Amino acid sequence: MTTVDTKASTRSAAAPSHAVPWDYAPAPESVKVTIQDRYGLYIGGKWVATNATFDTVNPATEQSLSQVAQADASHVDQAVAAARSAFPVWAALPGKERGKYLFRIARRIQERARELAVLETMDGGKPIKESRDIDIPLAAAHFFYHAGWADKLAYAFPGQAAPKPIGVCGQIIPWNFPLLMAAWKIAPALACGNTVVLKPAETTSLTALRLAEICDEIGLPPGVVNIVTGDGRTGEAIVNHPYIDKIAFTGSTEIGKRIARAVAEEQRPTQSGRTDAKRLTLELGGKSPHIIFEDASLDQAVEGIVQGIFFNQGHVCCAGSRLFVQESVLDETLERLNRRMSTLRVGDPLDKNTDVGAINSKQQFDTITRYIDAGIAEGAELCVPGSDNPSTVSSVTGGFDVGHFCRPCFFRNVQPSHRVAREEIFGPVLAVLSFRTPEEAIQRANNTRFGLAAGIWTDKGSKIFDMAARLEAGVVWLNTYNRFDPTSPFGGYKESGFGREGGRHGLRAYVTT
Ligand code: NAP
Ligand code: MG
């Protein structure tokens, strides 16, 4: 077992080469977290060792943090068996009793918040101010919110029969909000009386494993929550397992399609006593439009743009990655955006002043680099505010000695046919387009295969309501962006998936009525 001194990783993290004449003093996070050398799987309330393991790495330092267990199909089988045997008792508990467990998990997340925030930042690269102020508090809020529903489910869907749990839920989550996504998935499932087998993403397993510790600490009955770590093969074993009743997946559209196909083609074994198909919800990718009208408050809109695309290094499914600015204010908006972006601090994620942390993995870093190359090759103009270098890929990525870092940047003179305007990049890269009329804004914004989120900035309430109704997006933010709350349903349509998480709508995915 090792205790990691977060200051050590601070010293080794890179500073941008284009340092401004004056700078903030370093403000490194001082909390120390203990990370085991090796982690097992959490199955049936016990830690299960595996022969195969893989490294989990701190993307800011490129150093290994721990060895994480690689679960194979037999481990998934054990986890499903544990969840199945825990299900009848858990489902039969009075809602008030289940609610108490959820309240305890929420409280324990709050009590261990600082440690969880540091771990999230070390394992995933996001700035400590985001994991501390957004990810971890929201994860606790999801457990609190669903604890409140546990004994009120009979009132959730008026006019319908009292809802019943579905059974064992297989849940697969991505790396961009590791603990938060785990909370989004586990809290509603448990509140409704289901048991779960959850697989975190390969690069960010550590906080899900801490959550397993928390389940243990608060005395959650064994088997109600099982955490199996591993790569895509572990996810596949969950998807294909015959005794899982529901799959909840958050991740890329590509894998989402593959899962939809597998679930559609599956023959459910008759001996399970079920003839109905496995249930499925998919929360997938996005390329969300962010629309700025000439009557918007431009300074506020610029803050919204920054929050919309550079939050969490742009590793956000609903990132406002396509910016549409009304032509009459395009130059002024870009000038203000340029100025604001040049003040964003890129670097050590554990520094409390850092705005943009490390890219989650080498693989994602390479993907972003490829997209920037493609944008330049297609003729869009790359702008990297605050960089003295000519606008090439190295002005985004150069000057960092260690770690995977990208400076926030945007492309202007983008055509709707460019790849940077059509495909999800999942990095701090904004595509800027323009429009003349609201009609044109709608038509351009909806010209995408995705439909997750959208943002509108205008001073006119009537325009807001008209636009919001016509935008093809699951979530529309008005004069704000990237706001999340457990009471508010979140999800997409078109190739951004189906099903909702959060709010009363999110409960529906975890019950039969
Ligand atoms: P991903 O590659 O699709 O992976 C998501 C999860 O699926 C990971 O745990 C992954 O394991 C696992 N997986 C990989 N191959 C699988 C397979 N064949 N069968 C079952 N599971 C498999 O996505 P990502 O790159 O981690 O995450 C980024 C994507 O998630 C983006 O497209 C983003 O928009 C989307 N996202 C959507 C939402 C939403 O609410 N709509 C929220 C957050 C993120 P490994 O980690 O080992 O590969
Ligand atoms: Mg990692």
XYZ file of C-alpha atoms and ligand atoms in Angstrom:
562
model
C 0.000 0.000 0.000
C 1.402 3.444 -0.845
C 0.485 6.883 0.360
C 0.681 9.303 -2.490
C 1.977 12.757 -1.759
C -0.021 14.944 -4.077
C 2.668 17.625 -3.891
C 5.124 15.261 -5.530
C 2.923 14.929 -8.574
C 2.462 18.707 -8.561
C 6.169 19.243 -8.966
C 6.448 16.844 -11.822
C 3.437 18.191 -13.734
C 4.071 20.397 -16.687
C 3.737 24.138 -16.914
C 2.794 25.774 -20.191
C 5.730 27.123 -22.141
C 3.934 30.368 -23.009
C 3.971 31.589 -19.371
C 2.645 35.117 -18.973
C 4.975 37.703 -17.364
C 3.190 37.340 -14.042
C 1.651 34.216 -12.728
C -0.274 32.762 -9.816
C 1.746 31.129 -7.068
C 1.272 27.354 -7.086
C -1.669 26.234 -4.946
C -1.234 22.474 -4.785
C -3.843 20.326 -3.114
C -2.387 19.200 0.203
C -4.580 16.215 1.029
C -2.825 12.876 0.842
C -4.685 9.847 -0.400
C -3.832 6.234 0.162
C -3.810 4.085 -2.934
C -3.279 0.341 -2.706
C -0.688 -1.215 -4.987
C -3.335 -3.548 -6.279
C -7.139 -3.741 -6.282
C -9.470 -6.704 -6.624
C -13.083 -6.904 -7.752
C -15.917 -6.164 -5.337
C -18.284 -9.127 -5.597
C -20.882 -10.221 -3.054
C -19.418 -7.854 -0.451
C -15.917 -9.368 -0.740
C -12.739 -8.387 -2.556
C -11.860 -10.958 -5.184
C -8.326 -11.103 -6.602
C -7.695 -11.859 -10.270
C -4.570 -13.136 -11.994
C -4.783 -10.541 -14.732
C -4.415 -6.866 -13.846
C -3.722 -3.627 -15.674
C -2.109 -0.309 -14.766
C -4.138 2.749 -13.983
C -2.155 5.860 -14.783
C -2.152 9.491 -13.694
C -2.428 11.270 -17.067
C -0.766 14.428 -15.710
C 2.399 12.609 -14.670
C 2.157 9.438 -16.790
C 3.002 7.479 -13.655
C 1.211 4.308 -12.647
C -1.041 4.711 -9.607
C -2.083 1.123 -9.046
C -2.793 -2.276 -10.560
C -6.474 -2.856 -11.193
C -8.122 -6.263 -11.634
C -9.119 -7.397 -15.110
C -12.408 -9.256 -14.748
C -13.170 -12.014 -17.242
C -16.483 -13.679 -18.086
C -16.261 -16.010 -15.069
C -15.885 -13.031 -12.701
C -18.860 -11.320 -14.340
C -20.755 -14.555 -13.823
C -19.869 -14.534 -10.110
C -20.937 -10.899 -9.817
C -24.274 -11.567 -11.538
C -24.867 -14.582 -9.274
C -24.166 -12.397 -6.214
C -26.525 -9.703 -7.492
C -29.227 -12.301 -8.271
C -29.097 -13.835 -4.835
C -29.199 -10.417 -3.147
C -32.124 -9.246 -5.278
C -35.182 -10.854 -3.585
C -34.318 -9.565 -0.109
C -33.278 -6.116 -1.331
C -36.394 -5.765 -3.498
C -38.619 -6.829 -0.612
C -37.161 -4.309 1.859
C -39.562 -1.494 2.661
C -38.612 1.561 0.581
C -37.884 3.484 3.763
C -35.200 0.960 4.702
C -33.585 1.028 1.255
C -33.659 4.810 1.476
C -31.663 4.697 4.705
C -28.820 2.850 2.951
C -28.807 5.414 0.158
C -28.738 8.267 2.658
C -25.776 6.605 4.365
C -23.878 6.283 1.071
C -24.566 9.954 0.331
C -23.348 11.043 3.759
C -20.227 8.929 3.506
C -19.416 10.415 0.084
C -19.689 13.832 1.700
C -17.472 12.796 4.588
C -14.825 11.391 2.239
C -15.337 14.119 -0.379
C -11.859 15.610 -0.309
C -10.185 12.234 -0.656
C -12.531 11.245 -3.490
C -11.891 14.544 -5.278
C -8.116 14.123 -5.107
C -8.347 10.543 -6.307
C -10.673 11.498 -9.169
C -8.253 14.184 -10.267
C -5.192 11.935 -10.023
C -6.746 9.045 -11.900
C -8.576 11.036 -14.574
C -6.748 14.363 -14.979
C -9.623 16.763 -14.318
C -8.859 19.955 -12.364
C -9.251 19.580 -8.615
C -11.610 22.551 -8.478
C -14.037 20.662 -10.725
C -13.829 17.298 -8.950
C -14.042 19.073 -5.574
C -16.882 21.482 -6.436
C -18.866 19.600 -9.081
C -18.257 15.861 -9.489
C -18.194 14.743 -5.872
C -20.969 17.022 -4.497
C -23.197 16.020 -7.415
C -22.480 12.335 -6.833
C -23.621 12.750 -3.205
C -26.641 14.753 -4.399
C -27.733 11.874 -6.654
C -27.735 9.469 -3.717
C -29.593 11.970 -1.517
C -32.183 12.622 -4.200
C -32.865 8.961 -4.896
C -32.871 8.119 -1.175
C -35.862 10.432 -1.060
C -37.675 8.511 -3.791
C -37.134 5.041 -2.303
C -40.269 5.118 -0.128
C -42.373 7.258 -2.495
C -42.217 5.199 -5.666
C -45.920 4.452 -5.460
C -46.519 8.158 -6.126
C -43.962 8.522 -8.926
C -46.281 7.507 -11.760
C -49.826 8.570 -10.900
C -52.594 6.464 -12.373
C -50.349 3.449 -12.904
C -49.857 0.282 -10.898
C -47.245 0.492 -8.128
C -43.826 0.115 -9.762
C -41.738 -3.021 -9.226
C -37.968 -3.429 -9.593
C -36.620 -5.070 -12.730
C -33.935 -7.316 -11.253
C -30.180 -7.290 -11.890
C -28.872 -4.253 -13.759
C -25.612 -4.322 -15.703
C -24.166 -0.816 -15.796
C -21.242 0.334 -17.923
C -19.806 3.833 -17.585
C -17.181 6.044 -19.278
C -14.140 7.866 -17.941
C -15.171 11.493 -18.106
C -17.166 11.701 -14.820
C -16.183 8.437 -13.119
C -17.777 8.705 -9.665
C -20.636 10.887 -10.865
C -21.594 8.418 -13.603
C -21.450 5.587 -11.062
C -23.833 7.587 -8.838
C -26.161 8.347 -11.784
C -26.410 4.632 -12.435
C -26.365 3.032 -8.986
C -28.576 5.448 -7.012
C -31.816 5.111 -9.044
C -31.297 1.354 -9.514
C -30.988 0.774 -5.757
C -33.772 3.171 -4.837
C -36.141 1.181 -7.046
C -35.104 -2.153 -5.476
C -32.717 -3.496 -8.133
C -29.224 -4.883 -7.598
C -26.289 -3.950 -9.821
C -23.096 -5.084 -11.500
C -21.155 -1.988 -12.537
C -18.088 -1.687 -14.725
C -16.129 1.557 -14.550
C -13.957 2.683 -17.466
C -10.512 1.184 -17.715
C -8.617 4.455 -17.166
C -10.652 5.597 -14.152
C -11.572 2.726 -11.855
C -10.257 4.064 -8.556
C -13.209 6.131 -7.336
C -15.687 3.367 -8.226
C -13.558 1.056 -6.061
C -13.711 3.660 -3.259
C -17.467 3.657 -3.670
C -17.364 -0.113 -3.162
C -15.454 0.535 0.093
C -18.162 2.990 1.099
C -20.897 0.411 0.392
C -18.997 -1.915 2.687
C -18.523 0.709 5.406
C -22.195 1.594 5.575
C -23.198 -2.075 5.762
C -24.958 -2.392 2.422
C -26.099 -6.031 2.142
C -23.551 -8.097 0.151
C -24.325 -8.469 -3.542
C -26.526 -5.377 -3.850
C -23.643 -3.479 -5.499
C -20.885 -5.358 -7.332
C -18.011 -3.547 -9.029
C -16.106 -5.387 -11.739
C -13.173 -3.581 -13.306
C -11.765 -4.380 -16.711
C -11.696 -3.374 -20.339
C -14.210 -3.651 -23.186
C -14.228 -7.444 -22.893
C -15.598 -7.164 -19.349
C -18.280 -4.795 -20.660
C -19.162 -7.275 -23.386
C -19.476 -10.087 -20.849
C -21.965 -7.950 -18.911
C -23.959 -7.080 -22.030
C -24.151 -10.722 -23.107
C -24.899 -12.212 -19.701
C -28.206 -14.099 -19.863
C -29.220 -13.389 -16.257
C -28.934 -9.623 -16.407
C -32.325 -7.972 -16.801
C -31.318 -4.496 -17.840
C -28.294 -2.827 -19.381
C -27.601 0.846 -18.711
C -24.747 2.099 -20.851
C -23.065 5.495 -21.031
C -20.334 5.848 -23.603
C -19.629 6.288 -27.266
C -22.238 5.981 -29.995
C -20.112 3.345 -31.706
C -20.114 0.962 -28.704
C -23.728 1.901 -27.949
C -24.788 0.675 -31.389
C -22.893 -2.546 -30.882
C -24.650 -3.093 -27.549
C -28.079 -2.318 -29.053
C -27.438 -4.923 -31.733
C -26.293 -7.555 -29.207
C -29.322 -6.972 -26.969
C -31.725 -7.051 -29.925
C -30.337 -10.359 -31.165
C -30.118 -12.050 -27.770
C -32.151 -15.166 -27.092
C -33.149 -15.049 -23.412
C -32.923 -18.441 -21.713
C -36.331 -19.826 -20.858
C -35.106 -21.302 -17.572
C -34.681 -17.784 -16.208
C -38.447 -17.689 -16.105
C -38.489 -14.594 -18.301
C -39.510 -14.229 -21.870
C -39.222 -10.483 -22.096
C -36.158 -8.927 -23.707
C -33.333 -7.400 -21.756
C -34.081 -3.736 -21.154
C -31.684 -1.129 -22.442
C -30.924 2.556 -21.990
C -28.140 4.266 -23.928
C -26.542 7.605 -23.074
C -24.198 8.248 -25.969
C -22.175 10.939 -27.659
C -23.009 14.452 -28.800
C -21.973 17.433 -30.882
C -24.111 20.015 -29.217
C -24.898 23.423 -30.730
C -24.354 26.552 -28.679
C -26.196 29.487 -30.268
C -25.340 33.129 -29.560
C -27.776 35.792 -30.791
C -26.782 39.398 -31.391
C -29.033 40.537 -28.532
C -27.279 38.313 -25.955
C -25.185 39.701 -23.148
C -21.890 38.937 -24.837
C -19.633 38.830 -21.788
C -21.960 36.348 -20.102
C -22.267 34.380 -23.310
C -18.481 34.150 -23.565
C -18.360 32.706 -20.041
C -21.048 30.259 -21.144
C -19.048 29.265 -24.227
C -15.955 28.642 -22.098
C -17.956 26.646 -19.557
C -19.691 24.824 -22.396
C -16.621 23.483 -24.164
C -13.602 23.723 -21.862
C -15.212 22.269 -18.712
C -13.435 18.963 -17.970
C -11.039 19.516 -20.948
C -14.035 19.146 -23.256
C -14.492 15.515 -22.157
C -18.208 16.123 -21.789
C -20.886 14.298 -23.775
C -23.061 17.419 -23.893
C -20.162 19.868 -24.527
C -21.197 22.890 -26.563
C -18.682 21.944 -29.229
C -20.376 23.648 -32.196
C -20.622 27.380 -31.621
C -23.095 29.308 -33.792
C -22.728 33.078 -33.560
C -25.030 35.545 -35.299
C -22.984 37.133 -38.067
C -23.447 40.724 -36.834
C -21.575 39.913 -33.572
C -19.222 37.208 -34.786
C -16.017 39.255 -34.783
C -16.748 40.907 -31.464
C -17.650 37.600 -29.828
C -14.490 35.908 -31.088
C -12.353 38.813 -29.934
C -13.814 38.558 -26.421
C -13.574 34.782 -26.491
C -9.949 34.984 -27.566
C -9.179 37.349 -24.689
C -10.981 35.186 -22.138
C -9.389 31.965 -23.367
C -5.900 33.403 -23.092
C -6.456 33.644 -19.318
C -7.367 29.969 -18.883
C -4.722 28.184 -16.893
C -3.690 24.821 -18.307
C -1.549 22.482 -16.264
C -1.309 20.529 -13.036
C -4.807 19.207 -12.282
C -4.010 19.154 -8.558
C -3.345 22.903 -8.501
C -6.433 24.712 -7.215
C -5.956 27.502 -9.783
C -5.928 25.195 -12.789
C -8.820 25.649 -15.215
C -7.939 22.965 -17.752
C -6.276 19.779 -16.558
C -4.805 16.755 -18.309
C -6.330 14.846 -21.203
C -7.580 11.571 -19.741
C -5.306 9.199 -21.649
C -2.660 9.002 -24.342
C -5.268 7.414 -26.603
C -7.657 10.368 -26.207
C -4.772 12.809 -26.626
C -3.933 11.159 -29.954
C -7.581 11.329 -31.045
C -7.719 15.069 -30.323
C -4.439 15.613 -32.183
C -5.803 13.772 -35.213
C -8.925 15.961 -35.245
C -6.869 19.149 -35.053
C -4.780 17.917 -37.984
C -7.968 17.133 -39.901
C -9.406 20.600 -39.209
C -6.255 22.281 -40.517
C -6.127 19.991 -43.551
C -9.761 20.763 -44.410
C -9.017 24.478 -44.427
C -10.418 25.703 -41.112
C -8.359 28.298 -39.245
C -6.945 27.132 -35.905
C -6.775 29.765 -33.138
C -4.896 29.020 -29.915
C -5.326 32.052 -27.638
C -2.339 32.783 -25.450
C 0.092 30.830 -27.585
C 2.917 32.641 -29.355
C 3.447 29.796 -31.772
C 1.928 29.743 -35.207
C -1.381 27.938 -35.192
C -0.314 24.356 -35.646
C -0.977 21.255 -33.587
C 2.156 21.938 -31.572
C 0.730 25.291 -30.442
C -2.035 23.237 -28.782
C 0.031 20.401 -27.410
C 3.648 21.596 -27.328
C 5.684 22.788 -24.361
C 4.580 20.230 -21.792
C 7.454 18.073 -20.590
C 5.348 15.325 -19.136
C 1.674 14.358 -19.200
C -1.030 14.693 -21.835
C -2.093 18.324 -22.122
C -3.963 20.381 -24.731
C -4.493 24.136 -24.701
C -8.051 25.270 -25.334
C -8.459 26.231 -28.976
C -11.079 26.980 -31.597
C -11.448 26.679 -35.315
C -12.962 29.516 -37.318
C -13.987 29.532 -40.983
C -15.486 26.104 -40.368
C -17.822 24.597 -42.961
C -20.671 22.358 -41.790
C -19.126 19.534 -43.802
C -15.808 19.659 -41.924
C -15.095 16.747 -39.617
C -14.446 19.124 -36.714
C -18.040 20.336 -37.143
C -19.622 16.906 -37.506
C -17.803 14.434 -35.266
C -17.456 14.309 -31.513
C -13.857 15.233 -30.610
C -14.187 14.995 -26.804
C -11.442 17.523 -26.172
C -10.924 21.287 -25.726
C -11.571 22.072 -29.383
C -14.431 24.348 -30.442
C -15.787 24.653 -33.998
C -17.103 28.160 -34.721
C -19.814 28.662 -37.316
C -22.198 31.539 -37.961
C -25.812 32.201 -38.910
C -27.960 35.153 -40.007
C -31.525 34.352 -38.927
C -33.132 32.188 -36.210
C -34.402 29.931 -38.984
C -30.898 29.374 -40.261
C -29.620 28.780 -36.714
C -32.204 26.023 -36.190
C -31.512 24.428 -39.514
C -27.729 24.415 -38.967
C -27.924 23.366 -35.323
C -30.165 20.397 -36.137
C -27.943 19.326 -39.002
C -26.266 16.567 -36.983
C -26.730 12.888 -36.242
C -26.612 13.666 -32.518
C -29.270 15.203 -30.279
C -28.002 15.442 -26.717
C -27.927 19.101 -25.661
C -28.072 22.681 -26.924
C -27.573 26.199 -25.565
C -29.193 29.500 -26.512
C -28.082 32.991 -25.508
C -30.509 35.827 -26.141
C -32.195 38.664 -24.317
C -35.609 37.785 -25.780
C -37.775 35.324 -23.881
C -40.021 34.678 -26.889
C -37.013 33.707 -29.001
C -35.867 31.334 -26.280
C -39.158 29.442 -26.203
C -39.478 29.341 -29.967
C -35.917 28.069 -30.452
C -35.965 25.575 -27.564
C -39.081 23.913 -28.932
C -37.525 23.427 -32.346
C -34.031 22.282 -31.375
C -33.591 18.510 -31.599
C -31.857 18.009 -28.263
C -32.681 16.205 -25.039
C -31.533 19.138 -22.908
C -31.663 22.824 -23.862
C -29.914 25.349 -21.626
C -31.065 28.957 -21.821
C -28.553 31.697 -21.032
C -26.432 29.137 -19.221
C -24.674 25.867 -20.075
C -23.559 22.574 -18.518
C -25.776 22.810 -15.438
C -26.649 19.487 -13.844
C -29.048 18.552 -11.097
C -30.324 15.162 -9.942
C -33.929 16.365 -10.158
C -33.581 17.201 -13.838
C -33.807 14.451 -16.461
C -30.839 14.150 -18.800
C -30.564 12.176 -22.034
C -30.673 12.423 -25.771
C -32.298 11.385 -28.963
C -31.153 10.520 -32.482
C -27.676 8.952 -32.165
C -27.198 10.374 -28.667
C -29.210 7.469 -27.310
C -32.488 6.933 -25.494
C -33.725 6.868 -21.939
C -33.363 9.529 -19.271
C -31.260 9.724 -16.119
C -32.246 11.905 -13.200
C -35.589 13.194 -12.060
C -38.799 11.203 -12.079
C -38.146 10.262 -15.729
C -34.906 8.533 -14.734
C -36.751 6.206 -12.326
C -38.795 4.762 -15.166
C -35.758 2.918 -16.544
C -35.459 0.956 -13.294
C -39.031 -0.188 -12.705
C -41.821 -2.112 -14.322
C -45.287 -0.669 -13.879
P -16.606 3.990 -24.788
O -15.327 3.673 -25.426
O -17.858 3.672 -25.508
O -16.578 3.250 -23.371
C -17.617 3.358 -22.432
C -17.584 2.145 -21.517
O -17.879 0.973 -22.280
C -16.224 1.896 -20.882
O -16.420 1.376 -19.592
C -15.629 0.870 -21.813
O -14.600 0.108 -21.256
C -16.842 0.020 -22.124
N -16.740 -0.769 -23.351
C -15.822 -0.706 -24.339
N -16.089 -1.602 -25.296
C -17.203 -2.264 -24.916
C -17.995 -3.323 -25.477
N -17.696 -3.866 -26.658
N -19.083 -3.755 -24.796
C -19.420 -3.195 -23.613
N -18.715 -2.207 -23.029
C -17.625 -1.737 -23.664
O -16.706 5.506 -24.409
P -15.613 6.376 -23.669
O -14.583 6.754 -24.663
O -15.184 5.712 -22.411
O -16.481 7.637 -23.214
C -16.675 8.716 -24.004
C -18.033 8.651 -24.681
O -19.060 8.609 -23.705
C -18.307 9.886 -25.511
O -18.855 9.519 -26.749
C -19.332 10.638 -24.671
O -20.141 11.495 -25.406
C -20.083 9.535 -24.033
N -20.784 9.996 -22.833
C -22.144 10.132 -22.884
C -22.838 10.606 -21.767
C -24.335 10.782 -21.824
O -24.941 10.924 -20.757
N -24.960 10.792 -22.978
C -22.151 10.924 -20.594
C -20.769 10.775 -20.573
C -20.094 10.309 -21.702
P -13.086 0.625 -21.421
O -12.980 1.861 -20.643
O -12.256 -0.423 -20.877
O -12.879 0.831 -22.902
Mg -6.166 6.649 -14.796
